[in-house]
mmCIF file with all atom_site columns, C-alpha atoms in Angstrom:
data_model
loop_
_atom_site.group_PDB
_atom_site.id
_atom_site.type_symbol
_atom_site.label_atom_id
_atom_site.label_alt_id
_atom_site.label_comp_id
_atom_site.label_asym_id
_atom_site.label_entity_id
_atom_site.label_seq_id
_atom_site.pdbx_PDB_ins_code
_atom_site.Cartn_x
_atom_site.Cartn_y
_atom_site.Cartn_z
_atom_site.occupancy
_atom_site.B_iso_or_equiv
_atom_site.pdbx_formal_charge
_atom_site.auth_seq_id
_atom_site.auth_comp_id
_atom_site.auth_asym_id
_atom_site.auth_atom_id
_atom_site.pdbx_PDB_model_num
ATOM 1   C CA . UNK A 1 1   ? 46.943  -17.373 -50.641 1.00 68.00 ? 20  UNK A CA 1
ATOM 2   C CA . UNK A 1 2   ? 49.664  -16.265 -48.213 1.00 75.00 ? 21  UNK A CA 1
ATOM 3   C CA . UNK A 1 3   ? 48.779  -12.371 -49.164 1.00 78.00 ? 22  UNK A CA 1
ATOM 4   C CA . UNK A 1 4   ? 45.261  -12.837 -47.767 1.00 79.00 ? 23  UNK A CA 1
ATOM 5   C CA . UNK A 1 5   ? 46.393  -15.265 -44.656 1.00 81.00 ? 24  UNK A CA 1
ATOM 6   C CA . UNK A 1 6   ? 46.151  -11.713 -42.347 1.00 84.00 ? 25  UNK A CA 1
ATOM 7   C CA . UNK A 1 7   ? 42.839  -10.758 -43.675 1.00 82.00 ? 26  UNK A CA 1
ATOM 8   C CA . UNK A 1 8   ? 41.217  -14.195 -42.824 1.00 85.00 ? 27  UNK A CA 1
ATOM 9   C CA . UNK A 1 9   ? 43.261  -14.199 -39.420 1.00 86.00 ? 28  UNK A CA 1
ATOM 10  C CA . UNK A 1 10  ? 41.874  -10.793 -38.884 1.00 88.00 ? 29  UNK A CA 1
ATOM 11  C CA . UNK A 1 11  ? 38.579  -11.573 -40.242 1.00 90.00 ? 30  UNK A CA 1
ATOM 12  C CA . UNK A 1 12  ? 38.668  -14.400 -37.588 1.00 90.00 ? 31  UNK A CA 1
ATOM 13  C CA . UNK A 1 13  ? 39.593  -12.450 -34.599 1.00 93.00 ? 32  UNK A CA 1
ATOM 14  C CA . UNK A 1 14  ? 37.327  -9.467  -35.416 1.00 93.00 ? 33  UNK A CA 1
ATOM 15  C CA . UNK A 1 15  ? 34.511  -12.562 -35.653 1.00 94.00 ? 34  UNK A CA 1
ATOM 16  C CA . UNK A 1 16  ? 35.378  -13.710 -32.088 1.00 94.00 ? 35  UNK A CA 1
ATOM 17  C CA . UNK A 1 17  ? 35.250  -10.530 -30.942 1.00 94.00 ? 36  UNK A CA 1
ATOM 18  C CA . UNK A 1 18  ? 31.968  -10.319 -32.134 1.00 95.00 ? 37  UNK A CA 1
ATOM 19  C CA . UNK A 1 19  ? 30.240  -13.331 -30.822 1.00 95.00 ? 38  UNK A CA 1
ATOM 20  C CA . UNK A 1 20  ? 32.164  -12.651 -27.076 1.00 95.00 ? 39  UNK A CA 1
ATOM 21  C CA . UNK A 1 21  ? 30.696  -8.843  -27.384 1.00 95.00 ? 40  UNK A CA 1
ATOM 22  C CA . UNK A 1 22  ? 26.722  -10.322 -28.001 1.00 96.00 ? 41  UNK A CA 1
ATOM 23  C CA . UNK A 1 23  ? 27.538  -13.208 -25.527 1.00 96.00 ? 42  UNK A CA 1
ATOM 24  C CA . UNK A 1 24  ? 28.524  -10.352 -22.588 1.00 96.00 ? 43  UNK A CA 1
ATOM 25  C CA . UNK A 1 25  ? 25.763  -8.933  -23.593 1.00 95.00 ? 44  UNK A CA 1
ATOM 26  C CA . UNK A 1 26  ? 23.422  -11.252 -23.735 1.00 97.00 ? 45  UNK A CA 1
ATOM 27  C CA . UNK A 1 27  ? 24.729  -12.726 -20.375 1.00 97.00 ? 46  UNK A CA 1
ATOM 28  C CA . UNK A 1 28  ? 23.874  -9.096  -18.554 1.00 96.00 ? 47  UNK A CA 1
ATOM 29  C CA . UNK A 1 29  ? 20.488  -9.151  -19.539 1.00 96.00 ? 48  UNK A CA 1
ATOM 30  C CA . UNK A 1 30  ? 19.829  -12.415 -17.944 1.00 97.00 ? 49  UNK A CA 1
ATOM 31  C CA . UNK A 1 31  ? 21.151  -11.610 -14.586 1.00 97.00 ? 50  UNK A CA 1
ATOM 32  C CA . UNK A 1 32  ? 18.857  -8.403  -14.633 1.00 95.00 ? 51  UNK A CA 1
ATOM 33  C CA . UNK A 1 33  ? 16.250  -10.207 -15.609 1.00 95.00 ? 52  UNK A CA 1
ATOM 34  C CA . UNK A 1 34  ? 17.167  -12.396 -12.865 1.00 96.00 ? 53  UNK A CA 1
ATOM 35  C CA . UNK A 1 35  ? 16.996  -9.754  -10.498 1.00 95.00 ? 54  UNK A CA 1
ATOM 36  C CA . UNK A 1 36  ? 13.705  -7.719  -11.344 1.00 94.00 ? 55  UNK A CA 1
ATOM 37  C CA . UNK A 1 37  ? 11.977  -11.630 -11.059 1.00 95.00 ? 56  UNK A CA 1
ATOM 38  C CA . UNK A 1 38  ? 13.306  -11.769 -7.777  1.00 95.00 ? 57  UNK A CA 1
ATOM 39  C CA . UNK A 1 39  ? 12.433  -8.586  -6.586  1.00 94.00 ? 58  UNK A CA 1
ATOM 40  C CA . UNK A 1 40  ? 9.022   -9.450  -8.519  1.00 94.00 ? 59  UNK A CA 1
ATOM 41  C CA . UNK A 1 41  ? 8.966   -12.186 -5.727  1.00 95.00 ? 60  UNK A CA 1
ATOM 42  C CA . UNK A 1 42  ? 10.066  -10.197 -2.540  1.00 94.00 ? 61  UNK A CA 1
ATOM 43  C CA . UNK A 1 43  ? 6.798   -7.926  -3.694  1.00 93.00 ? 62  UNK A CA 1
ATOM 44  C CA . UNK A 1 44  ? 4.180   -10.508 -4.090  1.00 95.00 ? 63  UNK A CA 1
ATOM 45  C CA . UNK A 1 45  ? 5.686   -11.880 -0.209  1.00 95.00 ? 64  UNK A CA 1
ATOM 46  C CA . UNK A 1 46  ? 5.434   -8.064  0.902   1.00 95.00 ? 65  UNK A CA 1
ATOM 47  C CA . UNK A 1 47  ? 1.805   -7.934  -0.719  1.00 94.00 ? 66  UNK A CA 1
ATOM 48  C CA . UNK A 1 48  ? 0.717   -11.098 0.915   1.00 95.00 ? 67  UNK A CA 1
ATOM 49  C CA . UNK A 1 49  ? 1.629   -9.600  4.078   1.00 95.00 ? 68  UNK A CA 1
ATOM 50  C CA . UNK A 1 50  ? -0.144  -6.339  3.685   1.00 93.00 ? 69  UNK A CA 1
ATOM 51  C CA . UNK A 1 51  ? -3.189  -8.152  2.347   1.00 94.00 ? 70  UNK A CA 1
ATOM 52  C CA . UNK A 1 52  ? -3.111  -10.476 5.658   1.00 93.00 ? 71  UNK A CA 1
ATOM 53  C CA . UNK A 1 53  ? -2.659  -7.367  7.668   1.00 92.00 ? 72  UNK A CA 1
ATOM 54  C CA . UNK A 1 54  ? -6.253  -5.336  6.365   1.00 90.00 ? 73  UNK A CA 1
ATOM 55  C CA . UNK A 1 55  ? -7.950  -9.203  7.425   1.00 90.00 ? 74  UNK A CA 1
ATOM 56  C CA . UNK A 1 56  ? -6.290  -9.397  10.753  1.00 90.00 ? 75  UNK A CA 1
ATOM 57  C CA . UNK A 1 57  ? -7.023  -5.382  11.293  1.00 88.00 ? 76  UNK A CA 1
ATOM 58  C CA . UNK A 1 58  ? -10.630 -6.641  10.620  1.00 87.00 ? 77  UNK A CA 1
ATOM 59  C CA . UNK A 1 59  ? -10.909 -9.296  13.063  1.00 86.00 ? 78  UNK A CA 1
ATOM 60  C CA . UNK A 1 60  ? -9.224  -7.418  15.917  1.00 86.00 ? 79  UNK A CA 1
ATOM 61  C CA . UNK A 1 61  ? -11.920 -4.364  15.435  1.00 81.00 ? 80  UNK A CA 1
ATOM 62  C CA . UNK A 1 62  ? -14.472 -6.875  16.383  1.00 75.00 ? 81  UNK A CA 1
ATOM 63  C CA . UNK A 1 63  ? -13.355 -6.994  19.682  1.00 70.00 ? 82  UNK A CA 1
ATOM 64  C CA . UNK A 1 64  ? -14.578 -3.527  20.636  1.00 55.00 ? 83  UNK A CA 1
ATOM 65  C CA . UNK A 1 65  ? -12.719 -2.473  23.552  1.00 67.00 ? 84  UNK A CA 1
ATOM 66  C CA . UNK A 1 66  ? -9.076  -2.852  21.952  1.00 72.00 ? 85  UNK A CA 1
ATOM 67  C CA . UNK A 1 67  ? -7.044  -0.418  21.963  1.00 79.00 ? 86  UNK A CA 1
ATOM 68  C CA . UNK A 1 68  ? -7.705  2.470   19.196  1.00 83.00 ? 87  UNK A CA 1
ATOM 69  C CA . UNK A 1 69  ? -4.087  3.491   18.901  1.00 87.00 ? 88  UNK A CA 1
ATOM 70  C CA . UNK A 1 70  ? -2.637  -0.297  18.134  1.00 87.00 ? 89  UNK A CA 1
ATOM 71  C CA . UNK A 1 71  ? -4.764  -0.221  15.675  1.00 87.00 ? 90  UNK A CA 1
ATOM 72  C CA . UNK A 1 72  ? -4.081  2.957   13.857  1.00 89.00 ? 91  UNK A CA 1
ATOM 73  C CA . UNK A 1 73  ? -0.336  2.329   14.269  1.00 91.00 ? 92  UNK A CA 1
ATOM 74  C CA . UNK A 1 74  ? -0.766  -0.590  12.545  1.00 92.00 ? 93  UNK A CA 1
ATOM 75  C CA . UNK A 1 75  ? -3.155  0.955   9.367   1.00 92.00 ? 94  UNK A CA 1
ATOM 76  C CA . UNK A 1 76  ? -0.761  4.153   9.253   1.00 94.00 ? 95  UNK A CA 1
ATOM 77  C CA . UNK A 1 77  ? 2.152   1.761   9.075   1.00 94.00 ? 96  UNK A CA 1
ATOM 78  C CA . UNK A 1 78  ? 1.109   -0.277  6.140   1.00 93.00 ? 97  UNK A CA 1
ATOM 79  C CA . UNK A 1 79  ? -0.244  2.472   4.232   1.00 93.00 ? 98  UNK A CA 1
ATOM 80  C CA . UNK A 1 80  ? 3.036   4.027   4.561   1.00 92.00 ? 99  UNK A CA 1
ATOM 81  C CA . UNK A 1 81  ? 4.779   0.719   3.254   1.00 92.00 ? 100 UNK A CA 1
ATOM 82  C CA . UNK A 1 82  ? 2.399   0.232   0.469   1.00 91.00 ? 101 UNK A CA 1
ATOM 83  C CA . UNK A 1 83  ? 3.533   4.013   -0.625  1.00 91.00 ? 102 UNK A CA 1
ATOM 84  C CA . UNK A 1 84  ? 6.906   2.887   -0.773  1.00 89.00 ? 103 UNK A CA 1
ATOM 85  C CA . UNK A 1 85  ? 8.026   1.989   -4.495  1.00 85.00 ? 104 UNK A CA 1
ATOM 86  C CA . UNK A 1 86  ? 11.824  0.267   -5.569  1.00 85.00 ? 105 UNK A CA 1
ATOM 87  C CA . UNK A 1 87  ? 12.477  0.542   -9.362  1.00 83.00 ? 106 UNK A CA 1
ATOM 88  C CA . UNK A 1 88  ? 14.216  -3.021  -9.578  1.00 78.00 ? 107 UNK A CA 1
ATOM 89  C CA . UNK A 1 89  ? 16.231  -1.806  -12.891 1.00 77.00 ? 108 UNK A CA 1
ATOM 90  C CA . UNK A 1 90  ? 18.008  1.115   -10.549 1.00 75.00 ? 109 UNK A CA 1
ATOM 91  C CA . UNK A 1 91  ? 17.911  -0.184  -7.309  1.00 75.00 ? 110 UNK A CA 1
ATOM 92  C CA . UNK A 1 92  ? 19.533  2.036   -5.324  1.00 78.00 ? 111 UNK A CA 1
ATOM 93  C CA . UNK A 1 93  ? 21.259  2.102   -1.240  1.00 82.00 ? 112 UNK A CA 1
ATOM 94  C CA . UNK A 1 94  ? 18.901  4.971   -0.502  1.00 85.00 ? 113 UNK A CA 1
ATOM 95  C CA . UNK A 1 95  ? 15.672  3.006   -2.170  1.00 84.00 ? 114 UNK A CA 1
ATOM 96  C CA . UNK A 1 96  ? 16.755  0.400   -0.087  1.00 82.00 ? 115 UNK A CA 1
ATOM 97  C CA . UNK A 1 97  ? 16.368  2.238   3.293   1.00 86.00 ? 116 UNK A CA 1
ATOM 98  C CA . UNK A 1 98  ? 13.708  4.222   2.974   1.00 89.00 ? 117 UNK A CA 1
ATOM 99  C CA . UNK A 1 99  ? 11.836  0.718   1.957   1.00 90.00 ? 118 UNK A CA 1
ATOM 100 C CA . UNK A 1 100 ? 13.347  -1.376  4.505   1.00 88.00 ? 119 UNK A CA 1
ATOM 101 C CA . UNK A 1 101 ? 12.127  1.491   7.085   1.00 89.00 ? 120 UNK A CA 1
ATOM 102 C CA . UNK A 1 102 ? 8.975   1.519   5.847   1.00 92.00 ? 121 UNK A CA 1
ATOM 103 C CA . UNK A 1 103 ? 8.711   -2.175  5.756   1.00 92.00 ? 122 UNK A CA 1
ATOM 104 C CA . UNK A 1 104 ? 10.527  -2.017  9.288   1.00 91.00 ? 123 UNK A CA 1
ATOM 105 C CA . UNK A 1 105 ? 7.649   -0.048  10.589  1.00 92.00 ? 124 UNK A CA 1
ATOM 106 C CA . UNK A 1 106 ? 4.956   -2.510  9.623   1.00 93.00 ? 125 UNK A CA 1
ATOM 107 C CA . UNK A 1 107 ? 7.184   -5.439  11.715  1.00 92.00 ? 126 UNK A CA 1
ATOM 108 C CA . UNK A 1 108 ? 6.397   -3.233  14.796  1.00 92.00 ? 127 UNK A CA 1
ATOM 109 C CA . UNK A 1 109 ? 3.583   -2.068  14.667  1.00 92.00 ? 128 UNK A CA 1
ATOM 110 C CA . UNK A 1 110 ? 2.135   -5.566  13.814  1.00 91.00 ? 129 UNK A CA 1
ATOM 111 C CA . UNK A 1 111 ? 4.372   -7.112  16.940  1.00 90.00 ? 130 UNK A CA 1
ATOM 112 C CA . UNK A 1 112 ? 3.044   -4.231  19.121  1.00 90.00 ? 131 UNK A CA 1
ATOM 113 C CA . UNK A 1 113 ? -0.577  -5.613  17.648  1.00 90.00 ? 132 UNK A CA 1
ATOM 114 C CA . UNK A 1 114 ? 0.242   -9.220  18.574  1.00 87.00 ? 133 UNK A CA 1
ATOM 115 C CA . UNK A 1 115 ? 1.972   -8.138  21.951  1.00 88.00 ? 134 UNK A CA 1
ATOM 116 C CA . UNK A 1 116 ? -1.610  -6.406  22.874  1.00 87.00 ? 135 UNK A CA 1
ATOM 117 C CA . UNK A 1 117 ? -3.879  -9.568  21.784  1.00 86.00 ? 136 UNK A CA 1
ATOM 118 C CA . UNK A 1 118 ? -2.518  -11.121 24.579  1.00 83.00 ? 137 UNK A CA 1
ATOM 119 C CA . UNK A 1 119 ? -4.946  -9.203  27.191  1.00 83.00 ? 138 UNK A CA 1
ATOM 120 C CA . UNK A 1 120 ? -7.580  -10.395 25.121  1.00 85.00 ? 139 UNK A CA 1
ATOM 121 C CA . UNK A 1 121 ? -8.577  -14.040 25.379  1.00 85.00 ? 140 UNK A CA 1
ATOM 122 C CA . UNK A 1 122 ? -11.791 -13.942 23.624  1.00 82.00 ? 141 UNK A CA 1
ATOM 123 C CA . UNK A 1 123 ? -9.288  -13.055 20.222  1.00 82.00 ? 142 UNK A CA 1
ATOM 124 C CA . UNK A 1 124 ? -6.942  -15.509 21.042  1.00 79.00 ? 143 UNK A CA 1
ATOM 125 C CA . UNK A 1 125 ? -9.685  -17.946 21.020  1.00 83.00 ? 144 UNK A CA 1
ATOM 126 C CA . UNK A 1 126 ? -11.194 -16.788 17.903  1.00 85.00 ? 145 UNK A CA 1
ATOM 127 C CA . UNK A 1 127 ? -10.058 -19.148 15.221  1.00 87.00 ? 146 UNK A CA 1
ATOM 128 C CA . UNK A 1 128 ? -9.817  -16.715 12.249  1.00 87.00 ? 147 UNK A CA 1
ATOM 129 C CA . UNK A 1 129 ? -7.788  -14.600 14.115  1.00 89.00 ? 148 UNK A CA 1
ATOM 130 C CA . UNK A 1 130 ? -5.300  -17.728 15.172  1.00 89.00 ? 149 UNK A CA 1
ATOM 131 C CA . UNK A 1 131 ? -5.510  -18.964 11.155  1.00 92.00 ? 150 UNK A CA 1
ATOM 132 C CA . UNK A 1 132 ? -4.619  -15.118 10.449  1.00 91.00 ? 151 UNK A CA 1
ATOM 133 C CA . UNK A 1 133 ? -1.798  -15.558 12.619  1.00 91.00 ? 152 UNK A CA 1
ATOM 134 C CA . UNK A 1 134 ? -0.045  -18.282 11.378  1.00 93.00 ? 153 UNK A CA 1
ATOM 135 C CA . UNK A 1 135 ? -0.512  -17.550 7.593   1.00 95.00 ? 154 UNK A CA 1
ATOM 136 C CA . UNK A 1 136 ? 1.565   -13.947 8.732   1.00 93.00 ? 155 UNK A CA 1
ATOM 137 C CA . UNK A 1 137 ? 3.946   -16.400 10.342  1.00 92.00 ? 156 UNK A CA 1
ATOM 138 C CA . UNK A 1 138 ? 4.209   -18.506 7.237   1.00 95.00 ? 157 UNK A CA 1
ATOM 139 C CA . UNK A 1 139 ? 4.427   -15.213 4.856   1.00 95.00 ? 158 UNK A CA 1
ATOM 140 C CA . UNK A 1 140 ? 7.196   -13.734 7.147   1.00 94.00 ? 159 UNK A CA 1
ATOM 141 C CA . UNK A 1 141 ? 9.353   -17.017 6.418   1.00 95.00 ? 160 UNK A CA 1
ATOM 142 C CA . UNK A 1 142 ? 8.651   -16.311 2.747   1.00 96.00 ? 161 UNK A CA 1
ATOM 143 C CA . UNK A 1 143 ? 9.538   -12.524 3.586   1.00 95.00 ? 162 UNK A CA 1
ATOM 144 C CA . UNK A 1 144 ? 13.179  -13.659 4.884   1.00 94.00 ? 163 UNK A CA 1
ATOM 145 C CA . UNK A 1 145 ? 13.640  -16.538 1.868   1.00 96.00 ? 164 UNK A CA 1
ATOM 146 C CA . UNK A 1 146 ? 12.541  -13.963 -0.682  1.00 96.00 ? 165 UNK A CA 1
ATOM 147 C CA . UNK A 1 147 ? 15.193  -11.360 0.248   1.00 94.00 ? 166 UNK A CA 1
ATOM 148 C CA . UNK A 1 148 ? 17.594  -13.597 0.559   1.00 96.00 ? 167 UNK A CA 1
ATOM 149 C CA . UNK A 1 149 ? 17.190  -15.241 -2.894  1.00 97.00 ? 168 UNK A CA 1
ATOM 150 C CA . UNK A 1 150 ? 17.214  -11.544 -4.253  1.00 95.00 ? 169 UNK A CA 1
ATOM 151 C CA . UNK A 1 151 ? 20.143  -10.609 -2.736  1.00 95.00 ? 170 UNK A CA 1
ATOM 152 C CA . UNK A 1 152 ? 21.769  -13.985 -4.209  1.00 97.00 ? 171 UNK A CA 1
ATOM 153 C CA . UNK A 1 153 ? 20.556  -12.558 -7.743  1.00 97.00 ? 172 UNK A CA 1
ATOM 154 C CA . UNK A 1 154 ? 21.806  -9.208  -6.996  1.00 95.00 ? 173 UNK A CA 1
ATOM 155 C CA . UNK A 1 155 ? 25.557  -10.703 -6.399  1.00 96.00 ? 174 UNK A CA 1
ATOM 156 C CA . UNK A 1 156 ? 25.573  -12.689 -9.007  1.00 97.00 ? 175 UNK A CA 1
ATOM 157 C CA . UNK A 1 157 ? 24.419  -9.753  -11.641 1.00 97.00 ? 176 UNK A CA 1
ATOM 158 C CA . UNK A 1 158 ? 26.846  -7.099  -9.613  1.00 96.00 ? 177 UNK A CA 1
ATOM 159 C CA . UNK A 1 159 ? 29.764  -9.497  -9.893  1.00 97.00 ? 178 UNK A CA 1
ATOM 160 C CA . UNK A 1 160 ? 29.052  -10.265 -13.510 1.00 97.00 ? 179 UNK A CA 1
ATOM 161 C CA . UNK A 1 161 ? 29.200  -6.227  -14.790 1.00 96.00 ? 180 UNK A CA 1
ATOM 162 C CA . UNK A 1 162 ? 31.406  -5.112  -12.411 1.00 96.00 ? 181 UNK A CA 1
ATOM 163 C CA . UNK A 1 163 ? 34.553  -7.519  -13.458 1.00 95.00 ? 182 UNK A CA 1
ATOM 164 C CA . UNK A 1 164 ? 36.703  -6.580  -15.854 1.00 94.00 ? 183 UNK A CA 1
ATOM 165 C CA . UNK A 1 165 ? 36.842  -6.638  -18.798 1.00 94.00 ? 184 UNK A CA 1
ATOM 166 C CA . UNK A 1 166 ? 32.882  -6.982  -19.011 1.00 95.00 ? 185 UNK A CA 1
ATOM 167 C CA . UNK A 1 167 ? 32.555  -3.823  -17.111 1.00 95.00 ? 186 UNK A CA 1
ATOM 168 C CA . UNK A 1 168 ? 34.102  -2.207  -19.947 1.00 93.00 ? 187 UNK A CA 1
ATOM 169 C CA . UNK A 1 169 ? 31.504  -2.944  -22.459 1.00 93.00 ? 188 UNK A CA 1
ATOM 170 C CA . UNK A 1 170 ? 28.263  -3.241  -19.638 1.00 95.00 ? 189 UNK A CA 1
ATOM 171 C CA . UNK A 1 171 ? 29.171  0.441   -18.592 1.00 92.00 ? 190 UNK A CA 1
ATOM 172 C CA . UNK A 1 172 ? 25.209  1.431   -19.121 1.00 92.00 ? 191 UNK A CA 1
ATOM 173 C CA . UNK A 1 173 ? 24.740  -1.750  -16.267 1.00 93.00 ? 192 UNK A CA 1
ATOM 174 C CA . UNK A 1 174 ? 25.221  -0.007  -12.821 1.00 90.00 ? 193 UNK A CA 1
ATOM 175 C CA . UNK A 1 175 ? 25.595  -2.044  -9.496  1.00 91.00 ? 194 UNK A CA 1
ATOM 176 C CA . UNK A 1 176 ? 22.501  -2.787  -7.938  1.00 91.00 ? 195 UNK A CA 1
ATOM 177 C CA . UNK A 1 177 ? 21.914  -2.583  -3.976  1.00 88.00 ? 196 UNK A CA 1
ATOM 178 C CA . UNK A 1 178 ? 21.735  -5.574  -1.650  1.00 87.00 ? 197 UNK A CA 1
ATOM 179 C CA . UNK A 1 179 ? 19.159  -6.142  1.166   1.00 86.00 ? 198 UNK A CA 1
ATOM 180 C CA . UNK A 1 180 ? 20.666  -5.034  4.518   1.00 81.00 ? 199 UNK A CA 1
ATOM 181 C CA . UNK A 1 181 ? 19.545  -5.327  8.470   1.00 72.00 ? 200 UNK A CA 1
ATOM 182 C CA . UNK A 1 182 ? 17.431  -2.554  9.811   1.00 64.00 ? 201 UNK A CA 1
ATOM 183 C CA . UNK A 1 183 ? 19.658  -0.603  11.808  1.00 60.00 ? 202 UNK A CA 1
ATOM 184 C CA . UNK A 1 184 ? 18.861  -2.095  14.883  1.00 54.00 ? 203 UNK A CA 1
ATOM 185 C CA . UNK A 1 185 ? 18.041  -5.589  14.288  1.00 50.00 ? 204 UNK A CA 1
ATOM 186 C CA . UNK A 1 186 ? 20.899  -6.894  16.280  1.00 49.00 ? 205 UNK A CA 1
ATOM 187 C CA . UNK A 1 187 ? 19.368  -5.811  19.201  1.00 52.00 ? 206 UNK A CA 1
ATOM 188 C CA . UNK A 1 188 ? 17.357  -8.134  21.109  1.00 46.00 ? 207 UNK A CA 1
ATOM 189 C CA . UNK A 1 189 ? 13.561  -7.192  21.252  1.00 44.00 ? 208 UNK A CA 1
ATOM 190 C CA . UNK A 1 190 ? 12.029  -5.867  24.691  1.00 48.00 ? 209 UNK A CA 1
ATOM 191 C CA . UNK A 1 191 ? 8.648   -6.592  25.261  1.00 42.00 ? 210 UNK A CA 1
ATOM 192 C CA . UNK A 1 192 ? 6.739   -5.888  28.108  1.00 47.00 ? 211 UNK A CA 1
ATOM 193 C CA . UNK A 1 193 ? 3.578   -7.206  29.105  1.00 40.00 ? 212 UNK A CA 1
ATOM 194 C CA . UNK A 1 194 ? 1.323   -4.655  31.135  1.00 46.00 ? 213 UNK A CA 1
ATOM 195 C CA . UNK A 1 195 ? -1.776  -6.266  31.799  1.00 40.00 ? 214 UNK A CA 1
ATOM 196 C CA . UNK A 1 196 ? -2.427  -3.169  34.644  1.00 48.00 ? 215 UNK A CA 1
ATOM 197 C CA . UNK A 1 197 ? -3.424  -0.876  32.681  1.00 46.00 ? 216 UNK A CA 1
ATOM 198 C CA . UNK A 1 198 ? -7.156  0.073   31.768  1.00 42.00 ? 217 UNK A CA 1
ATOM 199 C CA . UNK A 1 199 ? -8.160  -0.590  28.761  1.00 42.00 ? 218 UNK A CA 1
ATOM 200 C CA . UNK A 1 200 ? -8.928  2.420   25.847  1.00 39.00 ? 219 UNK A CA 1
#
């Protein structure tokens, strides 16, 4: 019995080994799945936004003396946003800016929009355009929590492949990037109300 006491012992270890190998693994592809349902989520918020956008777009046109170029700004910058694809299973820094710039320019050129609405008091008073309003309002607040709760997903699958000695064995798992400010958003927001000027 003692001859075969290091075979069993062996046979033990190599076992544990075994189980903690599909565990690590298994473990990995839950936070990754994690992360592509949250990014699955920041989408949907982005698409509700968009959608809200083409129905506000659609309103303001009735008012037929608004200004041409607020609106185009505003259908040029969510067509350029919609073009703007992230691969959530190689999310990478530069992915990451060139859709938070694209997303960045829809923010603006939809305040710009809202800024402008202000010489109009026939739109303010228009009660699908004020429902329009706060449903953006309420899908901007799911915007922010969506981000946020991707960006918790993204830490917990970068810290989980990136530690050792899990990294060792999840080498094919590559750190994903995190949500960051726009360059920019620290600065507080200038806006200036002309109400001088003709209108276009």
């Amino acid at each position: 019995m003692r001859k075969f006491l290091p075979f069993i012992i062996g046979g033990g270890l190599l076992l544990v080994l075994v189980f903690w190998y599909v565990s690590v693994k298994n473990g990995a592809v839950t936070v990754d799945q994690a992360v592509k349902k949250e990014w699955g989520n920041v989408e949907t918020s982005y698409q509700r936004r968009n959608d809200l956008i083409g129905n506000l777009v659609k309103t303001v046109k009735g008012a037929a003396d608004f200004e041409k170029s607020t609106l185009e700004a505003v259908i040029s910058a969510r067509a350029k946003a919609t073009s703007v694809t992230v691969d959530p299973t190689n999310i990478t820094p530069e992915q990451f800016e060139q859709f938070n710039q694209a997303q960045s320019g829809v923010s603006s050129a939809l305040s710009r929009l809202l800024v402008t609405v202000e010489k109009y008091p026939e739109l303010r008073a228009n009660e699908n355009f004020r429902m329009l309003q706060n449903e953006l309002t309420s899908t901007e607040n799911q915007i922010l929590t969506a981000r946020t709760r991707f960006n918790e997903a993204v830490e917990k699958y970068n810290n989980y492949v990136l530690k050792i000695p899990r990294s060792f064995i999840l080498s094919d798992y590559k750190e994903k990037a995190l949500f960051k400010a726009v360059a920019g958003a620290e600065k507080p927001v200038d806006v200036e109300f002309d109400f001088n000027n003709e209108k276009k």
